[in-house]
Amino acid sequence: MDYVVVGAGPAGVIAAETLRRADPSGAVTLIGDEPAAPYSRMAIPYLLAGDIEPAGTHLRHGTGHYRAHGIKVVKGRRVTRVAAKSRVLTLDDGAKVKYDKLLVATGSRPVRPPIKGIDLPGIESCWTLADAAAIARKAKPRSRVVLMGAGFIGCIILEALAARKVDLTVVEMADRMVARMMDRQGGDMIKRWCEGRGVKVLTSTRVEAIEKTKTGFRLAIGRRAALEADLVVCATGVAPNVEFLKGSGVETEFGILVDHGLRTSVPDIFAAGDVAQGPELITGKPEVHAIQPTASEHGRVAALNMAGVPSHYRGSLSMNVLNTLGLISSSFGHWQGLPGGEIAEASDPDHFCYLRLCFKDDRVVGALALGLTQHVGVIRGLVQTGLPLGPWKKALQRDPHQVMNAYLDLTKAVP
Amino acid sequence: MQKSLLIEPEKCTSCLQCEMACSFEHEGSFNPAKSRIKVFEFEHGRRAIPYTCTQCAEAWCLHACPVEALARNPTTGAVEVKEDVCVGCKVCTIACPFGTINYNRDSGKVAKCDLCGGDPQCAAACPTGAITFVDSDWTGYERMKAWAAKTDNQPRA
């Protein structure tokens, strides 16, 4: 059996390893379009901050990991076409690769807003190791850096840029920071925290145009104002890499539509990770959750099904954890609340502490936490198990910080 | 035979000796806030439950780690943090549905119970036998693991 995995991120690597274990006699090929050993984009900010060396971003350590597992790794090659009927891939050098079972784990790529000057040379995304190296060369202490986008990825880069002691301005179109993982209250706290640590944060602000100056860039914002920058870093969102599937018959919406077994609409083609749009845990609706835990779970379940081990994925739960200059925030599931649900909040803005729980019927379906680092995982436990809260619902509505006690008591985890 | 922590909350007096011993063993100071085992009190202290990682088979933390900084110790069965590899991204802290791997602001890394390499100091320090270190097939402990299975959506080959 020829298994081919396209995409050498976490979902692809975990799938390749799982395939190897599940079908020791199969041939496993992992194709990635970057020159480095398979690495984790999540680790890039720590590389940029100078905390780790490039090898510290690698998904697997030690030499010969892939060879030892009988996984053939093809680096620096991109798949340009999938011929589903004949089960043949075409690579960008013209080479053909045959498959019996194919996993598409091609992840996503950064996208930029359609504004004048956005593609000027020297405006950097922060997505690959090569991007990080380019930013590191220019982000010197006191250099003026404008970061476009204060979403999750923008905020992670923010932390790394601040560590390089640059003069940092963040421009965000939305009315708050990390709008997709924080409500107004939490987003405002993060903004106030960052401003208190010397970062200029402009929310509800749009970059209208960018032009080159003698030493760097001028960014027009609003009607009259402008920002001068030595370096512009663009973190304005990502989009799944699905274009090469054109003509393959694989159905896509935002990402590749997959079922509870990570199967696409085409037999023997599976998808996993950031590129896959699969069932969400609570609603069952197809969603793209571009997060590490989903990539890891998708990769494993997809591989098992590819190898003929029937496996059912209940669904992915959106969750994120973020460190903005020392303020730690996390989000779980439906933190905006579900229709007909209830919400409980405990907020201490002076101490940058905030906890919000969202209930639907007798369950916790989502949460936000700011300034909380101990036992936050148990919130996932509550959401994932869908544990009926019984009398604890009232207790949690009075004091959301009782989540750990509620979990312990309800599960009788310790008898 | 691998051994596991057995927790019998009805014997716990909430004296916090376990938290003291744990923090001293791992952090070099008597600081319950930095302990990897935590005593949770109920009914205004009338009931207490010591709680820490069960080294669950699913190892959500390990599978969520983007840089392979978590690994199972083949001798003790404990999932351990490789501090020199951990970048401090904290994804494991939200992925673990038990809340038993946590971020340590001082080190910038995560910390969890490692069974002290096979000689857990919480058990050694517990004066009432609420925490003991016993052969893993001893029941009782299986309930926590059962919960690990209930939350599981990661079938294994």
Coordinates of C-alpha atoms in Angstrom, one line a residue:
Chain A
M1 CA 0.0 0.0 0.0
D2 CA 1.4 3.4 -1.0
Y3 CA 0.5 6.1 1.5
V4 CA 1.3 9.7 0.5
V5 CA 1.0 12.6 2.9
V6 CA 1.2 16.1 1.5
G7 CA 2.3 18.7 4.0
A8 CA 5.0 18.3 6.6
G9 CA 3.5 20.1 9.5
P10 CA 2.2 18.5 12.7
A11 CA -0.8 16.9 11.1
G12 CA 1.3 15.4 8.3
V13 CA 4.1 14.2 10.5
I14 CA 1.8 12.6 13.1
A15 CA -0.2 11.0 10.3
A16 CA 3.0 9.6 8.7
E17 CA 4.1 8.1 12.0
T18 CA 0.7 6.7 12.8
L19 CA 0.5 5.1 9.3
R20 CA 3.9 3.5 9.9
R21 CA 2.6 2.0 13.2
A22 CA -0.8 1.0 11.9
D23 CA 0.5 -0.6 8.7
P24 CA 4.1 -1.7 9.1
S25 CA 4.3 -3.1 5.6
G26 CA 3.0 0.0 3.8
A27 CA 5.2 2.6 2.0
V28 CA 4.9 6.1 3.6
T29 CA 6.0 9.2 1.7
L30 CA 5.8 12.7 3.3
I31 CA 6.0 15.6 0.9
G32 CA 6.8 19.1 2.2
D33 CA 7.4 22.3 0.2
E34 CA 10.1 23.8 2.5
P35 CA 13.8 22.9 2.5
A36 CA 14.1 22.4 6.3
A37 CA 13.3 19.3 8.3
P38 CA 9.6 19.2 9.3
Y39 CA 9.2 21.9 11.8
S40 CA 6.5 23.6 13.9
R41 CA 5.3 27.1 12.9
M42 CA 4.2 27.5 16.5
A43 CA 7.8 27.6 17.6
I44 CA 8.8 30.4 15.2
P45 CA 8.0 33.2 17.6
Y46 CA 10.4 31.7 20.1
L47 CA 13.0 31.5 17.4
L48 CA 12.4 35.1 16.6
A49 CA 12.6 36.1 20.3
G50 CA 16.0 34.4 20.4
D51 CA 14.9 31.7 22.9
I52 CA 15.7 28.8 20.6
E53 CA 17.9 27.8 17.7
P54 CA 16.3 26.8 14.3
A55 CA 16.6 23.1 15.3
G56 CA 14.5 23.8 18.3
T57 CA 11.5 24.3 16.0
H58 CA 11.8 20.8 14.6
L59 CA 8.8 18.6 15.1
R60 CA 11.1 15.6 15.8
H61 CA 14.6 15.7 17.2
G62 CA 17.6 13.6 16.6
T63 CA 19.0 12.6 13.2
G64 CA 17.4 9.9 11.2
H65 CA 14.0 9.9 12.9
Y66 CA 12.1 9.6 9.6
R67 CA 14.5 7.1 8.2
A68 CA 14.3 5.0 11.3
H69 CA 10.5 5.0 11.0
G70 CA 10.6 4.1 7.3
I71 CA 9.1 7.4 6.3
K72 CA 10.4 8.8 3.0
V73 CA 10.6 12.6 3.3
V74 CA 10.5 14.7 0.1
K75 CA 11.6 18.3 0.9
G76 CA 11.2 21.5 -1.1
R77 CA 8.6 20.1 -3.5
R78 CA 5.1 21.3 -4.0
V79 CA 2.2 19.2 -5.3
T80 CA 0.6 21.0 -8.2
R81 CA -2.0 18.6 -9.3
V82 CA -4.0 15.6 -8.1
A83 CA -5.4 13.2 -10.6
A84 CA -7.9 11.4 -8.4
K85 CA -9.0 8.8 -11.0
S86 CA -5.5 7.5 -11.8
R87 CA -4.3 8.3 -8.2
V88 CA -1.2 10.2 -9.3
L89 CA 0.2 13.5 -8.0
T90 CA 2.2 15.9 -10.1
L91 CA 5.0 17.8 -8.3
D92 CA 6.3 21.2 -9.2
D93 CA 9.4 19.7 -10.9
G94 CA 7.2 17.6 -13.1
A95 CA 7.8 14.3 -11.2
K96 CA 4.8 12.0 -10.7
V97 CA 4.0 10.2 -7.4
K98 CA 1.5 7.4 -7.3
Y99 CA -0.7 6.8 -4.2
D100 CA -3.2 4.3 -3.0
K101 CA -4.3 6.5 -0.1
L102 CA -3.6 10.3 0.0
L103 CA -3.6 12.6 3.0
V104 CA -3.8 16.4 2.3
A105 CA -2.3 18.2 5.2
T106 CA -1.1 21.3 3.3
G107 CA -2.0 23.8 6.0
S108 CA -2.5 27.4 5.3
R109 CA -0.6 30.4 4.1
P110 CA -0.7 34.1 5.0
V111 CA -3.0 36.4 3.1
R112 CA -2.7 40.2 2.9
P113 CA -5.4 42.8 2.5
P114 CA -5.8 44.4 -1.0
I115 CA -4.2 47.7 -0.3
K116 CA -1.8 49.8 -2.3
G117 CA 1.9 48.9 -1.7
I118 CA 1.1 45.7 0.4
D119 CA 3.4 43.6 -1.8
L120 CA 6.4 46.0 -1.7
P121 CA 9.6 44.1 -1.1
G122 CA 10.6 44.2 2.5
I123 CA 7.0 43.8 3.9
E124 CA 7.3 40.5 5.7
S125 CA 4.9 37.9 6.7
C126 CA 5.9 35.7 9.7
W127 CA 5.0 32.2 8.6
T128 CA 8.1 30.2 7.6
L129 CA 11.6 29.8 9.0
A130 CA 12.8 32.0 6.0
D131 CA 10.3 34.7 7.0
A132 CA 11.6 34.6 10.6
A133 CA 15.2 34.9 9.4
A134 CA 14.2 38.0 7.3
I135 CA 12.5 39.7 10.2
A136 CA 15.3 38.9 12.6
R137 CA 17.8 40.6 10.3
K138 CA 15.8 43.8 10.3
A139 CA 14.2 43.9 13.8
K140 CA 17.0 45.5 15.7
P141 CA 16.7 47.2 19.0
R142 CA 14.9 50.6 18.6
S143 CA 14.0 50.0 14.9
R144 CA 10.5 51.2 14.1
V145 CA 8.3 48.2 13.4
V146 CA 4.7 48.3 12.4
L147 CA 2.8 45.0 12.9
M148 CA -0.3 44.8 10.8
G149 CA -2.9 42.6 12.5
A150 CA -3.4 41.8 16.2
G151 CA -5.1 38.5 15.7
F152 CA -3.8 35.4 17.4
I153 CA -0.8 35.1 15.1
G154 CA -0.1 38.8 15.3
C155 CA -0.1 38.8 19.0
I156 CA 2.3 35.9 19.2
I157 CA 4.6 37.8 16.9
L158 CA 4.1 40.9 19.0
E159 CA 5.6 39.1 21.9
A160 CA 8.7 38.0 19.9
L161 CA 9.2 41.5 18.4
A162 CA 8.9 43.1 21.8
A163 CA 11.6 40.7 23.0
R164 CA 13.8 42.1 20.3
K165 CA 13.3 45.6 21.9
V166 CA 12.0 47.2 18.8
D167 CA 9.8 50.4 18.8
L168 CA 6.5 48.6 18.1
T169 CA 3.2 49.8 16.8
V170 CA 0.4 47.3 16.2
V171 CA -2.4 48.2 13.7
E172 CA -5.7 46.3 13.9
M173 CA -8.8 46.7 11.9
A174 CA -11.1 45.1 14.4
D175 CA -12.3 47.0 17.5
R176 CA -10.1 45.0 19.8
M177 CA -7.1 42.7 19.9
V178 CA -7.5 39.0 19.2
A179 CA -11.1 39.5 18.2
R180 CA -11.5 35.9 17.3
M181 CA -10.4 34.5 20.7
M182 CA -11.4 37.3 23.1
D183 CA -14.5 39.3 23.8
R184 CA -14.5 43.1 24.2
Q185 CA -13.6 43.0 27.9
G186 CA -10.7 40.6 27.5
G187 CA -9.4 42.2 24.3
D188 CA -9.5 45.6 26.0
M189 CA -7.5 44.2 29.0
I190 CA -4.9 42.8 26.7
K191 CA -4.6 46.2 24.9
R192 CA -4.3 48.1 28.1
W193 CA -1.7 45.6 29.3
C194 CA 0.4 45.9 26.1
E195 CA 0.2 49.7 26.1
G196 CA 1.4 49.7 29.7
R197 CA 4.5 47.9 28.4
G198 CA 5.4 50.3 25.7
V199 CA 3.6 48.9 22.7
K200 CA 1.4 51.3 20.7
V201 CA -1.8 49.6 19.9
L202 CA -4.2 51.1 17.3
T203 CA -7.5 49.2 17.1
S204 CA -10.3 50.1 14.7
T205 CA -7.6 51.3 12.4
R206 CA -7.0 50.5 8.8
V207 CA -3.8 50.8 6.9
E208 CA -4.9 52.6 3.7
A209 CA -1.7 52.4 1.7
I210 CA 2.0 51.8 2.0
E211 CA 4.8 53.5 0.2
K212 CA 8.5 53.2 0.2
T213 CA 10.6 55.9 1.8
K214 CA 14.4 56.4 1.7
T215 CA 14.9 54.3 4.8
G216 CA 11.8 52.2 5.0
F217 CA 8.0 52.6 4.7
R218 CA 5.3 55.1 5.2
L219 CA 1.9 53.7 6.1
A220 CA -1.2 55.9 5.6
I221 CA -3.8 55.3 8.3
G222 CA -7.1 57.0 8.4
R223 CA -7.5 60.2 6.4
R224 CA -4.4 62.2 7.5
A225 CA -2.2 60.2 9.8
A226 CA 0.8 58.2 8.8
L227 CA 3.2 55.8 10.4
E228 CA 6.9 55.6 9.6
A229 CA 8.5 52.2 9.8
D230 CA 11.8 50.5 9.2
L231 CA 10.0 47.2 9.0
V232 CA 6.5 46.2 8.3
V233 CA 5.3 42.7 9.4
C234 CA 2.0 41.5 8.0
A235 CA -0.1 39.1 10.1
T236 CA -3.5 39.8 8.6
G237 CA -4.8 36.3 8.4
V238 CA -4.3 32.9 6.7
A239 CA -6.1 30.9 4.1
P240 CA -6.1 27.1 3.6
N241 CA -3.9 25.7 0.7
V242 CA -6.5 24.1 -1.4
E243 CA -5.8 25.5 -4.9
F244 CA -3.8 22.5 -6.2
L245 CA -6.9 20.3 -5.7
K246 CA -8.7 22.1 -8.5
G247 CA -10.1 19.5 -10.9
S248 CA -9.6 16.6 -8.4
G249 CA -13.2 16.6 -7.3
V250 CA -12.3 17.2 -3.7
E251 CA -15.1 19.3 -2.3
T252 CA -14.0 22.5 -0.5
E253 CA -15.8 25.3 1.3
F254 CA -13.3 27.5 3.2
G255 CA -11.2 24.4 3.8
I256 CA -11.5 20.8 2.6
L257 CA -14.7 19.3 3.8
V258 CA -14.2 16.1 5.8
D259 CA -16.4 13.8 7.7
H260 CA -15.9 12.2 11.2
G261 CA -13.3 9.9 9.7
L262 CA -11.4 12.8 8.0
R263 CA -12.5 11.5 4.6
T264 CA -13.0 14.0 1.8
S265 CA -15.6 13.8 -0.9
V266 CA -13.2 11.7 -3.0
P267 CA -12.5 8.1 -2.2
D268 CA -9.1 7.4 -0.7
I269 CA -8.3 11.1 -0.2
F270 CA -8.3 12.3 3.3
A271 CA -7.5 15.8 4.8
A272 CA -6.2 16.9 8.2
G273 CA -5.1 19.9 10.1
D274 CA -5.4 23.6 9.1
V275 CA -6.5 22.8 5.6
A276 CA -9.4 20.6 6.8
Q277 CA -12.9 21.8 7.6
G278 CA -14.4 19.1 9.8
P279 CA -17.0 18.6 12.4
E280 CA -16.9 20.8 15.5
L281 CA -17.3 19.0 18.7
I282 CA -20.5 20.5 20.0
T283 CA -22.5 21.7 17.0
G284 CA -21.1 19.1 14.5
K285 CA -20.9 21.9 11.9
P286 CA -17.9 21.9 9.6
E287 CA -15.2 24.3 10.8
V288 CA -11.6 25.0 10.2
H289 CA -9.7 25.0 13.6
A290 CA -6.1 25.9 12.7
I291 CA -4.7 24.8 16.0
Q292 CA -2.1 22.3 17.1
P293 CA -4.4 20.0 19.1
T294 CA -6.8 19.6 16.2
A295 CA -3.9 19.0 13.7
S296 CA -2.6 16.3 16.0
E297 CA -5.9 14.6 16.5
H298 CA -6.9 14.9 12.8
G299 CA -3.5 13.5 11.7
R300 CA -3.9 10.4 13.9
V301 CA -7.5 9.7 13.1
A302 CA -7.0 10.2 9.4
A303 CA -4.0 7.9 9.3
L304 CA -5.9 5.2 11.2
N305 CA -8.7 5.3 8.7
M306 CA -6.3 5.3 5.8
A307 CA -4.7 2.2 7.2
G308 CA -8.0 0.5 7.5
V309 CA -8.4 0.9 11.3
P310 CA -11.9 2.3 11.5
S311 CA -11.7 5.5 13.7
H312 CA -14.3 8.1 14.5
Y313 CA -13.4 11.6 15.4
R314 CA -16.0 13.2 17.6
G315 CA -15.1 16.7 16.5
S316 CA -12.6 19.4 17.2
L317 CA -12.8 21.9 20.0
S318 CA -11.4 25.4 19.2
M319 CA -8.9 26.5 21.9
N320 CA -6.1 28.9 22.1
V321 CA -3.6 30.1 24.7
L322 CA -1.7 33.3 24.2
N323 CA 1.0 35.2 26.1
T324 CA 1.0 38.9 25.4
L325 CA 4.1 40.3 27.2
G326 CA 3.4 38.2 30.2
L327 CA -0.4 38.4 30.3
I328 CA -1.7 34.9 29.6
S329 CA -5.1 34.4 28.1
S330 CA -6.9 31.3 26.8
S331 CA -10.2 30.5 25.0
F332 CA -12.2 27.4 24.7
G333 CA -15.1 26.3 22.4
H334 CA -18.1 28.6 22.2
W335 CA -16.8 31.5 24.3
Q336 CA -19.3 33.8 22.5
G337 CA -22.1 31.7 23.9
L338 CA -24.7 29.6 22.1
P339 CA -28.3 30.7 21.4
G340 CA -30.4 30.1 24.4
G341 CA -27.4 29.6 26.6
E342 CA -26.2 31.5 29.7
I343 CA -23.1 33.3 30.7
A344 CA -21.2 33.9 33.9
E345 CA -18.3 36.3 34.3
A346 CA -15.9 37.1 37.0
S347 CA -13.8 40.2 36.2
D348 CA -11.0 42.1 38.0
P349 CA -9.7 44.6 35.4
D350 CA -7.3 46.2 37.8
H351 CA -5.5 42.9 38.2
F352 CA -6.0 41.8 34.6
C353 CA -8.0 38.8 35.7
Y354 CA -11.1 37.6 33.9
L355 CA -13.0 34.4 33.6
R356 CA -16.1 33.9 31.5
L357 CA -18.0 30.6 31.3
C358 CA -20.7 29.9 28.7
F359 CA -23.4 27.4 29.4
K360 CA -25.9 25.7 27.3
D361 CA -28.5 23.8 29.3
D362 CA -26.6 21.9 31.9
R363 CA -23.2 22.1 30.3
V364 CA -20.1 24.3 29.9
V365 CA -19.7 24.9 26.1
G366 CA -17.1 27.6 26.1
A367 CA -14.9 29.9 28.2
L368 CA -12.4 32.7 28.3
A369 CA -9.7 33.1 30.9
L370 CA -7.2 35.9 31.4
G371 CA -4.5 36.0 34.0
L372 CA -5.1 32.4 34.8
T373 CA -2.4 29.7 34.3
Q374 CA -3.2 27.0 36.8
H375 CA -5.5 24.1 35.9
V376 CA -7.0 25.9 32.9
G377 CA -7.0 22.6 31.0
V378 CA -9.8 21.4 33.2
I379 CA -12.1 23.8 31.3
R380 CA -11.4 21.7 28.3
G381 CA -12.2 18.7 30.4
L382 CA -15.6 20.2 31.3
V383 CA -16.4 21.1 27.7
Q384 CA -15.1 18.0 26.1
T385 CA -16.9 15.6 28.4
G386 CA -20.1 17.6 28.3
L387 CA -20.4 16.8 31.9
P388 CA -23.9 17.6 33.2
L389 CA -23.3 20.2 35.9
G390 CA -26.3 19.6 38.2
P391 CA -26.0 21.7 41.3
W392 CA -22.6 23.0 40.2
K393 CA -24.1 25.1 37.5
K394 CA -25.5 27.6 40.1
A395 CA -22.2 27.5 42.0
L396 CA -20.3 28.2 38.8
Q397 CA -22.6 31.1 37.9
R398 CA -21.9 32.6 41.3
D399 CA -18.2 31.9 41.1
P400 CA -16.7 30.8 37.8
H401 CA -13.4 30.2 39.5
Q402 CA -14.8 27.0 41.0
V403 CA -14.3 25.1 37.8
M404 CA -11.6 22.8 39.2
N405 CA -13.7 22.0 42.2
A406 CA -16.8 21.4 40.0
Y407 CA -14.8 19.1 37.8
L408 CA -13.3 17.1 40.7
D409 CA -16.6 16.7 42.4
L410 CA -18.7 15.9 39.3
T411 CA -16.3 13.3 37.8
K412 CA -15.4 11.8 41.2
A413 CA -12.1 11.6 39.4
V414 CA -10.6 10.9 42.8
P415 CA -12.9 8.5 44.6
Chain B
M1 CA 5.7 -3.6 37.8
Q2 CA 5.2 0.2 37.3
K3 CA 3.8 2.1 40.3
S4 CA 1.2 4.8 40.5
L5 CA 0.1 7.4 43.0
L6 CA -3.0 6.2 44.9
I7 CA -5.1 8.9 46.4
E8 CA -7.5 8.3 49.2
P9 CA -9.1 11.6 49.9
E10 CA -11.0 10.5 52.9
K11 CA -7.7 10.2 54.7
C12 CA -6.6 13.8 53.6
T13 CA -6.5 16.4 56.4
S14 CA -5.5 19.2 54.0
C15 CA -2.2 19.7 55.9
L16 CA -0.5 20.5 52.5
Q17 CA 2.7 18.5 53.4
C18 CA 2.4 17.1 49.9
E19 CA 2.5 20.5 48.3
M20 CA 5.4 21.5 50.4
A21 CA 7.4 18.4 49.6
C22 CA 6.6 18.7 45.9
S23 CA 7.6 22.3 45.6
F24 CA 10.8 21.7 47.6
E25 CA 11.7 18.7 45.4
H26 CA 11.1 20.5 42.1
E27 CA 11.7 24.2 42.9
G28 CA 13.9 24.1 45.9
S29 CA 11.5 26.1 48.0
F30 CA 8.6 25.4 50.3
N31 CA 6.0 27.0 48.1
P32 CA 2.6 25.3 47.7
A33 CA 1.8 27.7 44.8
K34 CA 4.5 25.9 42.8
S35 CA 3.5 22.4 43.7
R36 CA 2.5 20.0 41.0
I37 CA 0.1 18.3 43.3
K38 CA -2.7 20.4 44.6
V39 CA -5.2 19.9 47.5
F40 CA -8.7 21.1 46.6
E41 CA -11.0 21.9 49.5
F42 CA -14.7 21.4 49.5
E43 CA -17.4 22.4 52.0
H44 CA -15.2 25.0 53.6
G45 CA -12.4 22.6 54.3
R46 CA -14.5 19.7 55.6
R47 CA -13.4 17.6 52.6
A48 CA -10.2 17.8 50.7
I49 CA -8.9 16.1 47.5
P50 CA -5.2 15.9 46.6
Y51 CA -5.0 16.0 42.8
T52 CA -2.2 15.6 40.3
C53 CA -1.5 14.0 36.9
T54 CA -2.4 10.4 36.5
Q55 CA 0.2 9.9 33.7
C56 CA -2.9 8.9 31.6
A57 CA -2.4 6.6 28.7
E58 CA -3.9 9.2 26.3
A59 CA -1.3 11.7 27.2
W60 CA -3.1 14.7 25.7
C61 CA -0.3 16.9 26.7
L62 CA 2.3 14.8 24.9
H63 CA 0.3 14.7 21.7
A64 CA -0.4 18.4 21.7
C65 CA 3.3 19.4 22.1
P66 CA 4.6 21.0 18.8
V67 CA 8.2 20.4 19.6
E68 CA 8.4 17.0 21.2
A69 CA 9.2 18.4 24.6
L70 CA 7.1 15.8 26.5
A71 CA 8.1 12.1 26.6
R72 CA 7.1 9.1 28.6
N73 CA 9.8 7.8 31.0
P74 CA 9.9 4.1 30.1
T75 CA 10.9 3.1 33.6
T76 CA 8.4 5.1 35.7
G77 CA 5.7 5.5 33.1
A78 CA 5.6 9.2 33.9
V79 CA 5.2 11.8 31.1
E80 CA 8.1 14.2 31.7
V81 CA 8.8 17.7 30.4
K82 CA 12.1 18.2 28.7
E83 CA 12.9 21.7 29.9
D84 CA 15.6 22.3 27.4
V85 CA 13.2 21.5 24.5
C86 CA 10.0 23.2 25.9
V87 CA 9.5 26.6 24.3
G88 CA 6.8 27.6 26.7
C89 CA 3.9 27.8 24.2
K90 CA 1.5 26.4 26.8
V91 CA -0.6 24.4 24.3
C92 CA -0.4 21.4 26.5
T93 CA -1.9 23.4 29.4
I94 CA -5.1 23.8 27.5
A95 CA -5.0 20.5 25.8
C96 CA -4.8 18.4 29.0
P97 CA -8.5 18.0 30.1
F98 CA -7.4 17.4 33.7
G99 CA -5.6 20.7 34.2
T100 CA -2.6 18.9 35.6
I101 CA 0.1 20.4 33.4
N102 CA 0.7 24.1 34.1
Y103 CA 2.8 27.1 33.1
N104 CA 5.5 28.3 35.4
R105 CA 6.1 32.0 34.9
D106 CA 9.5 31.9 36.5
S107 CA 11.0 29.3 34.3
G108 CA 8.9 30.2 31.2
K109 CA 8.2 26.4 30.8
V110 CA 5.5 24.1 31.7
A111 CA 5.6 21.8 34.8
K112 CA 3.8 18.6 35.7
C113 CA 4.1 15.6 38.0
D114 CA 7.0 13.4 37.0
L115 CA 6.6 11.0 39.9
C116 CA 10.0 12.4 41.2
G117 CA 11.7 9.8 39.0
G118 CA 10.1 6.9 40.8
D119 CA 10.2 8.2 44.4
P120 CA 7.3 10.6 44.7
Q121 CA 8.0 13.0 47.6
C122 CA 4.3 13.9 48.1
A123 CA 3.6 10.2 49.1
A124 CA 6.7 10.2 51.3
A125 CA 5.6 13.4 53.0
C126 CA 1.9 12.5 53.5
P127 CA 1.4 11.8 57.2
T128 CA -1.9 10.1 57.0
G129 CA -1.5 7.7 54.0
A130 CA -3.9 9.7 51.8
I131 CA -1.2 9.6 49.1
T132 CA 0.6 6.3 48.6
F133 CA 2.7 4.9 45.8
V134 CA 1.5 1.5 44.8
D135 CA 1.6 -1.1 42.0
S136 CA -0.3 0.3 39.0
D137 CA -2.8 -2.5 38.7
W138 CA -4.2 -1.5 42.1
T139 CA -7.8 -0.4 41.4
G140 CA -9.2 2.8 42.7
Y141 CA -6.8 4.8 40.6
E142 CA -8.5 3.4 37.6
R143 CA -11.4 5.8 38.0
M144 CA -9.3 8.8 37.1
K145 CA -8.0 6.8 34.1
A146 CA -11.6 5.9 33.2
W147 CA -12.3 9.6 32.9
A148 CA -9.4 9.9 30.6
A149 CA -11.0 7.4 28.4
K150 CA -14.4 9.1 28.5
T151 CA -12.9 12.3 27.2
D152 CA -10.9 10.5 24.6
N153 CA -11.5 11.3 21.0
Q154 CA -8.2 10.0 19.9
P155 CA -8.5 6.3 19.0
R156 CA -5.3 4.4 19.0
A157 CA -4.2 1.8 16.6

